[in-house]
mmCIF file of C-alpha atoms in Angstrom:
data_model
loop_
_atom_site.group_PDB
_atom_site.id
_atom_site.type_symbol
_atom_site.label_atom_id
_atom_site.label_comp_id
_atom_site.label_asym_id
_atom_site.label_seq_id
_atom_site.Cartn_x
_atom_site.Cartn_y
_atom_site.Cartn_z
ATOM 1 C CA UNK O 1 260.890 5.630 83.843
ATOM 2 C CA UNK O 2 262.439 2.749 81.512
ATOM 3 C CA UNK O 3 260.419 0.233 83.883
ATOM 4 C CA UNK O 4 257.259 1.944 83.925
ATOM 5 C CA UNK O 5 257.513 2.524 79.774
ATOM 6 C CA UNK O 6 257.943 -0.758 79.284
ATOM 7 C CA UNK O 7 255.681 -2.264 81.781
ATOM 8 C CA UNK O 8 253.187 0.350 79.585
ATOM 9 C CA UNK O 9 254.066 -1.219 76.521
ATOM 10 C CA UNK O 10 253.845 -5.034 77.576
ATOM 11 C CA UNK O 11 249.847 -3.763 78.977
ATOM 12 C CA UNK O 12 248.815 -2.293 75.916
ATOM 13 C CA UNK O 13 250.777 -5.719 73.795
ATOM 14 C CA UNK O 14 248.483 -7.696 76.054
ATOM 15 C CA UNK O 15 245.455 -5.769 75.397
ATOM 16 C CA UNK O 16 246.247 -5.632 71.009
ATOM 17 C CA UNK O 17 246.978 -9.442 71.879
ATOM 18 C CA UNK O 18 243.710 -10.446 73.656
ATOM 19 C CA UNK O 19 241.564 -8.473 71.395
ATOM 20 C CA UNK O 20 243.047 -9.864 68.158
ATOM 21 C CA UNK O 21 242.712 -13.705 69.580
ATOM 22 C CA UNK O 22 238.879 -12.682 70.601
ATOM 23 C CA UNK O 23 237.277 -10.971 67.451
ATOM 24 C CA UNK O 24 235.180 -13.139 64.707
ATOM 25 C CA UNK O 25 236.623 -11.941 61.810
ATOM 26 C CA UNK O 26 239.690 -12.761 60.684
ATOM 27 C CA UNK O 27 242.688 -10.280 60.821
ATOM 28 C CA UNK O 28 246.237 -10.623 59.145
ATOM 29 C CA UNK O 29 249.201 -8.363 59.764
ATOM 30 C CA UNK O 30 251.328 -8.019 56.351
ATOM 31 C CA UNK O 31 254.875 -6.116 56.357
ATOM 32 C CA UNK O 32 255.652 -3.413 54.036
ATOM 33 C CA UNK O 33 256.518 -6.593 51.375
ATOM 34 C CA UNK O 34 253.328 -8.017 52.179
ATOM 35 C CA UNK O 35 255.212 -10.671 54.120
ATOM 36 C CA UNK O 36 252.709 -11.850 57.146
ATOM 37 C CA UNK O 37 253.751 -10.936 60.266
ATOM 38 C CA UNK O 38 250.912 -11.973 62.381
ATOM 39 C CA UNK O 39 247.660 -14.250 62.244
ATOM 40 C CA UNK O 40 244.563 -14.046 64.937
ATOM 41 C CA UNK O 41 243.063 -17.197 65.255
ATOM 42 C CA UNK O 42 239.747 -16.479 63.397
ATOM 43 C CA UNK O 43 242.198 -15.870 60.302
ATOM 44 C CA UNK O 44 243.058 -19.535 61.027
ATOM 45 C CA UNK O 45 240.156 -21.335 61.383
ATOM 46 C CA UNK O 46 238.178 -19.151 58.811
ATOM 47 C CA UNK O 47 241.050 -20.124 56.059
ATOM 48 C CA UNK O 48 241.482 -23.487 57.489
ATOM 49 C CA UNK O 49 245.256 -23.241 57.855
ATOM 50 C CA UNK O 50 245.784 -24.399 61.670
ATOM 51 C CA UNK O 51 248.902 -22.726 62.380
ATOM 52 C CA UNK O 52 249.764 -22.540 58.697
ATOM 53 C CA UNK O 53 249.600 -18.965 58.145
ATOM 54 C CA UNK O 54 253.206 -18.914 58.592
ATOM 55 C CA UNK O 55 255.363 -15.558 59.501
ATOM 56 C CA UNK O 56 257.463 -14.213 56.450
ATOM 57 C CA UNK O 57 255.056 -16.150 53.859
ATOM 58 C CA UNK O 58 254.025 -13.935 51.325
ATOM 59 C CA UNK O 59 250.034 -13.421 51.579
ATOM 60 C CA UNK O 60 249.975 -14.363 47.747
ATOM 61 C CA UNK O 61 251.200 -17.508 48.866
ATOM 62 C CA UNK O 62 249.637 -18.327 52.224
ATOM 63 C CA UNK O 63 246.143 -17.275 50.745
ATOM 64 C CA UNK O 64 246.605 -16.979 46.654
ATOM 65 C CA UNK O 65 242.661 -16.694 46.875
ATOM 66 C CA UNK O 66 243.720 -12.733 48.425
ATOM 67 C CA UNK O 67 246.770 -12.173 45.842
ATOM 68 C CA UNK O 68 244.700 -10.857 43.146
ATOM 69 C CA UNK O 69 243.382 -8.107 45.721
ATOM 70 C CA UNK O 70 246.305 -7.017 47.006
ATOM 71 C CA UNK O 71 247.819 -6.535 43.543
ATOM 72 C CA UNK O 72 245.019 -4.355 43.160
ATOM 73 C CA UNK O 73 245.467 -2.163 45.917
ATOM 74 C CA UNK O 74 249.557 -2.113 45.427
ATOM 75 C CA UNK O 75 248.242 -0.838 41.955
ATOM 76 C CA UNK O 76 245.418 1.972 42.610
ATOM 77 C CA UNK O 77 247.285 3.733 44.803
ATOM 78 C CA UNK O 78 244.582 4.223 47.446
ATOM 79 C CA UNK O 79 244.993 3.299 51.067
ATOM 80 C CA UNK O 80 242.208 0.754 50.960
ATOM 81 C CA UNK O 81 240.505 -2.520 48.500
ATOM 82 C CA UNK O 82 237.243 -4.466 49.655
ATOM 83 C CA UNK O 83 235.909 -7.005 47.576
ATOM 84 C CA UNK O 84 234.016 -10.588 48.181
ATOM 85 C CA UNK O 85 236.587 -13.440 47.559
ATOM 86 C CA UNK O 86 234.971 -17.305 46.552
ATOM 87 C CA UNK O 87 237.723 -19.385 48.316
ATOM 88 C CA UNK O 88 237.192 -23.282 49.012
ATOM 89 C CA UNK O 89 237.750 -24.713 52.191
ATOM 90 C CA UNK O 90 237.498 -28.508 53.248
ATOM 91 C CA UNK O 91 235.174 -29.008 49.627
ATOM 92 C CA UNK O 92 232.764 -26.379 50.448
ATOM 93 C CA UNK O 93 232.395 -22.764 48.480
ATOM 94 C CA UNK O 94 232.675 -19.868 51.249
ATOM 95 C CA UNK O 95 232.473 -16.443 50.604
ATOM 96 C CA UNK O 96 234.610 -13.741 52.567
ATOM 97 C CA UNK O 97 234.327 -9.980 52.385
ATOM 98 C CA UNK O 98 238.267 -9.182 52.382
ATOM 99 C CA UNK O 99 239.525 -5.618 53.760
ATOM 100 C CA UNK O 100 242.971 -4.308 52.859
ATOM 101 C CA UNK O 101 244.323 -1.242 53.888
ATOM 102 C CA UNK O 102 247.401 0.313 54.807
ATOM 103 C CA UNK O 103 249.587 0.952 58.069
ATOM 104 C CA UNK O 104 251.424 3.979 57.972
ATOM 105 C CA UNK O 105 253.300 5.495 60.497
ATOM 106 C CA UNK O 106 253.280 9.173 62.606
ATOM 107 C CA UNK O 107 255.905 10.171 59.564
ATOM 108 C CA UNK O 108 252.914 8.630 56.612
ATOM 109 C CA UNK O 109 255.713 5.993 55.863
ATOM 110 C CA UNK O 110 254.105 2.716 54.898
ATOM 111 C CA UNK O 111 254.938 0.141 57.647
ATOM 112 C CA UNK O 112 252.856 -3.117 56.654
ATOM 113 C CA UNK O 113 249.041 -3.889 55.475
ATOM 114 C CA UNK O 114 245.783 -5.166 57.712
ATOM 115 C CA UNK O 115 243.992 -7.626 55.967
ATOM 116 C CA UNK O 116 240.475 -8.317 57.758
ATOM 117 C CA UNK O 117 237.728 -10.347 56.375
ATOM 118 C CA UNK O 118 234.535 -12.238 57.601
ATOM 119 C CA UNK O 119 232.650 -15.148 56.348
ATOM 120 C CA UNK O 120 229.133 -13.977 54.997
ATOM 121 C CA UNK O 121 228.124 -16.898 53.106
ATOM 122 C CA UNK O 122 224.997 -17.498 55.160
ATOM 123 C CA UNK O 123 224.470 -13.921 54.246
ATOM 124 C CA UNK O 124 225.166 -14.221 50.466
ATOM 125 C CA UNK O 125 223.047 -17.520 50.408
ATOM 126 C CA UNK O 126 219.929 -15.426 52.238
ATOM 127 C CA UNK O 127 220.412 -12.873 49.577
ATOM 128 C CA UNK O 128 219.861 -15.105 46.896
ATOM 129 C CA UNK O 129 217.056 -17.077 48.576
ATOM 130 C CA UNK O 130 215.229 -13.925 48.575
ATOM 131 C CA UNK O 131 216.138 -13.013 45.205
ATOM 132 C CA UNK O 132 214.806 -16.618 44.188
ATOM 133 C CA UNK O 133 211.917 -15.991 46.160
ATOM 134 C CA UNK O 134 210.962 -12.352 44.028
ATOM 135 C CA UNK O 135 211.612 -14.186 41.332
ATOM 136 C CA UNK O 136 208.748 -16.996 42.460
ATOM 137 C CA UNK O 137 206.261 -14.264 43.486
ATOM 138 C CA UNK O 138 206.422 -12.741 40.201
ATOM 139 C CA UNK O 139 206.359 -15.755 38.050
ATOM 140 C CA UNK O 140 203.229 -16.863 40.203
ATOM 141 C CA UNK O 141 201.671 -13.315 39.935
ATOM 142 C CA UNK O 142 202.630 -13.855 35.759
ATOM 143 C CA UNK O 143 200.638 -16.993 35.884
ATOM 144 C CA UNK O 144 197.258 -16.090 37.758
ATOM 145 C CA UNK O 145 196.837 -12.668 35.938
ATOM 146 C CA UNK O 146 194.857 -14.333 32.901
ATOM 147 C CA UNK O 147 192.984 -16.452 34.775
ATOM 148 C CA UNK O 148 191.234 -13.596 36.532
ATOM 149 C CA UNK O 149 189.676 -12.292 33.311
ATOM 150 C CA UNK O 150 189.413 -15.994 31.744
ATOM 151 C CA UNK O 151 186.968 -17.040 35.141
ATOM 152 C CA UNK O 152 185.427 -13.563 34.676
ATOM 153 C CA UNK O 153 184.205 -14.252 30.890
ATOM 154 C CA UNK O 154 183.269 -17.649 32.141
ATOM 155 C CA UNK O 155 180.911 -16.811 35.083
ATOM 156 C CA UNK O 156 179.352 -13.954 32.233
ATOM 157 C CA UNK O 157 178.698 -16.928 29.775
ATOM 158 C CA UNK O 158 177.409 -18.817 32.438
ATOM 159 C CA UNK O 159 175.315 -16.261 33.541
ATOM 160 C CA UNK O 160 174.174 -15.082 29.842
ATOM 161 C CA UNK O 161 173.636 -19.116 28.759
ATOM 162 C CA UNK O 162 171.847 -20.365 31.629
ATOM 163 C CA UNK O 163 168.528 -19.954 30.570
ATOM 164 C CA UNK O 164 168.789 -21.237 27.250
ATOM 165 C CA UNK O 165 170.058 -24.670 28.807
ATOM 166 C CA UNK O 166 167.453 -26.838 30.573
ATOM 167 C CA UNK O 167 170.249 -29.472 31.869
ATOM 168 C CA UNK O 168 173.406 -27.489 33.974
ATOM 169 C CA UNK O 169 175.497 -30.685 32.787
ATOM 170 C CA UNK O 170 174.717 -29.887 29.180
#
């Protein structure tokens, strides 16, 4: 029974282990200090940190760009924070939509936090292309609204002046 509970546990260690190293977003494992206990890859490469997201760092440390956050959620007292954090990585401005929420055992004691986050600056870059865009549109729409009326009165002179001039050019 010992054998087969273990061999149990080492399957479903696998699977938590292969699914973690496998998923685009970026997931961190805290402690109940918010110490890290683990890092999936994507965490790595999305922070830039090789294999610097080091066990038993504080996250305030490893990432201070995610300290403010946390504080936040240590603070509220809820069991979850999401907010967009503006970290730079290798000179360029990314933008990552950060997750952190509590692990709590069968009992409800707190055992550790789950920080996830993705990159969506392409996303927040399309959002403000379109917004720039609307803003384009109406500025253009702005612009050719009094020359409708303005080519209207001129066409009526035109039309109401025509005979009364025996050149076009005059």
């Amino acid at each position: 029974a010992l054998l087969d509970s273990n061999a149990q546990t080492e399957t479903r260690r696998r699977l938590f282990d292969s699914v973690l190293s496998n998923v685009t977003a970026g997931v961190i494992g805290l402690d109940s200090d918010g110490r890290i206990d683990f890092a999936n890859r994507a965490a790595e490469r999305l922070l830039d940190m090789g294999a610097g997201l080091s066990a038993d760092a504080p996250l305030a440390i490893a990432v201070p760009e995610f300290g403010p956050l946390f504080d936040r959620l240590l603070e509220s007292g809820l069991s979850a924070a999401q907010d967009e954090v503006r970290l730079t990585r290798k000179g360029k401005l990314e933008s990552l939509l950060v997750r952190l929420s509590e692990r709590r055992n069968e009992g409800g004691g707190l055992e550790g936090y789950v920080v996830a986050f993705d990159d969506v600056t392409d996303l927040v870059s399309a959002q403000r292309m379109a917004a720039w865009g609307d803003v384009a549109r109406r500025i253009a729409h702005e612009i050719k609204n009094p020359l409708t009326p303005i080519a209207l009165s001129a066409e009526r002179i035109k039309r109401k002046f025509r005979p009364q001039v025996a050149e076009p050019e005059d």
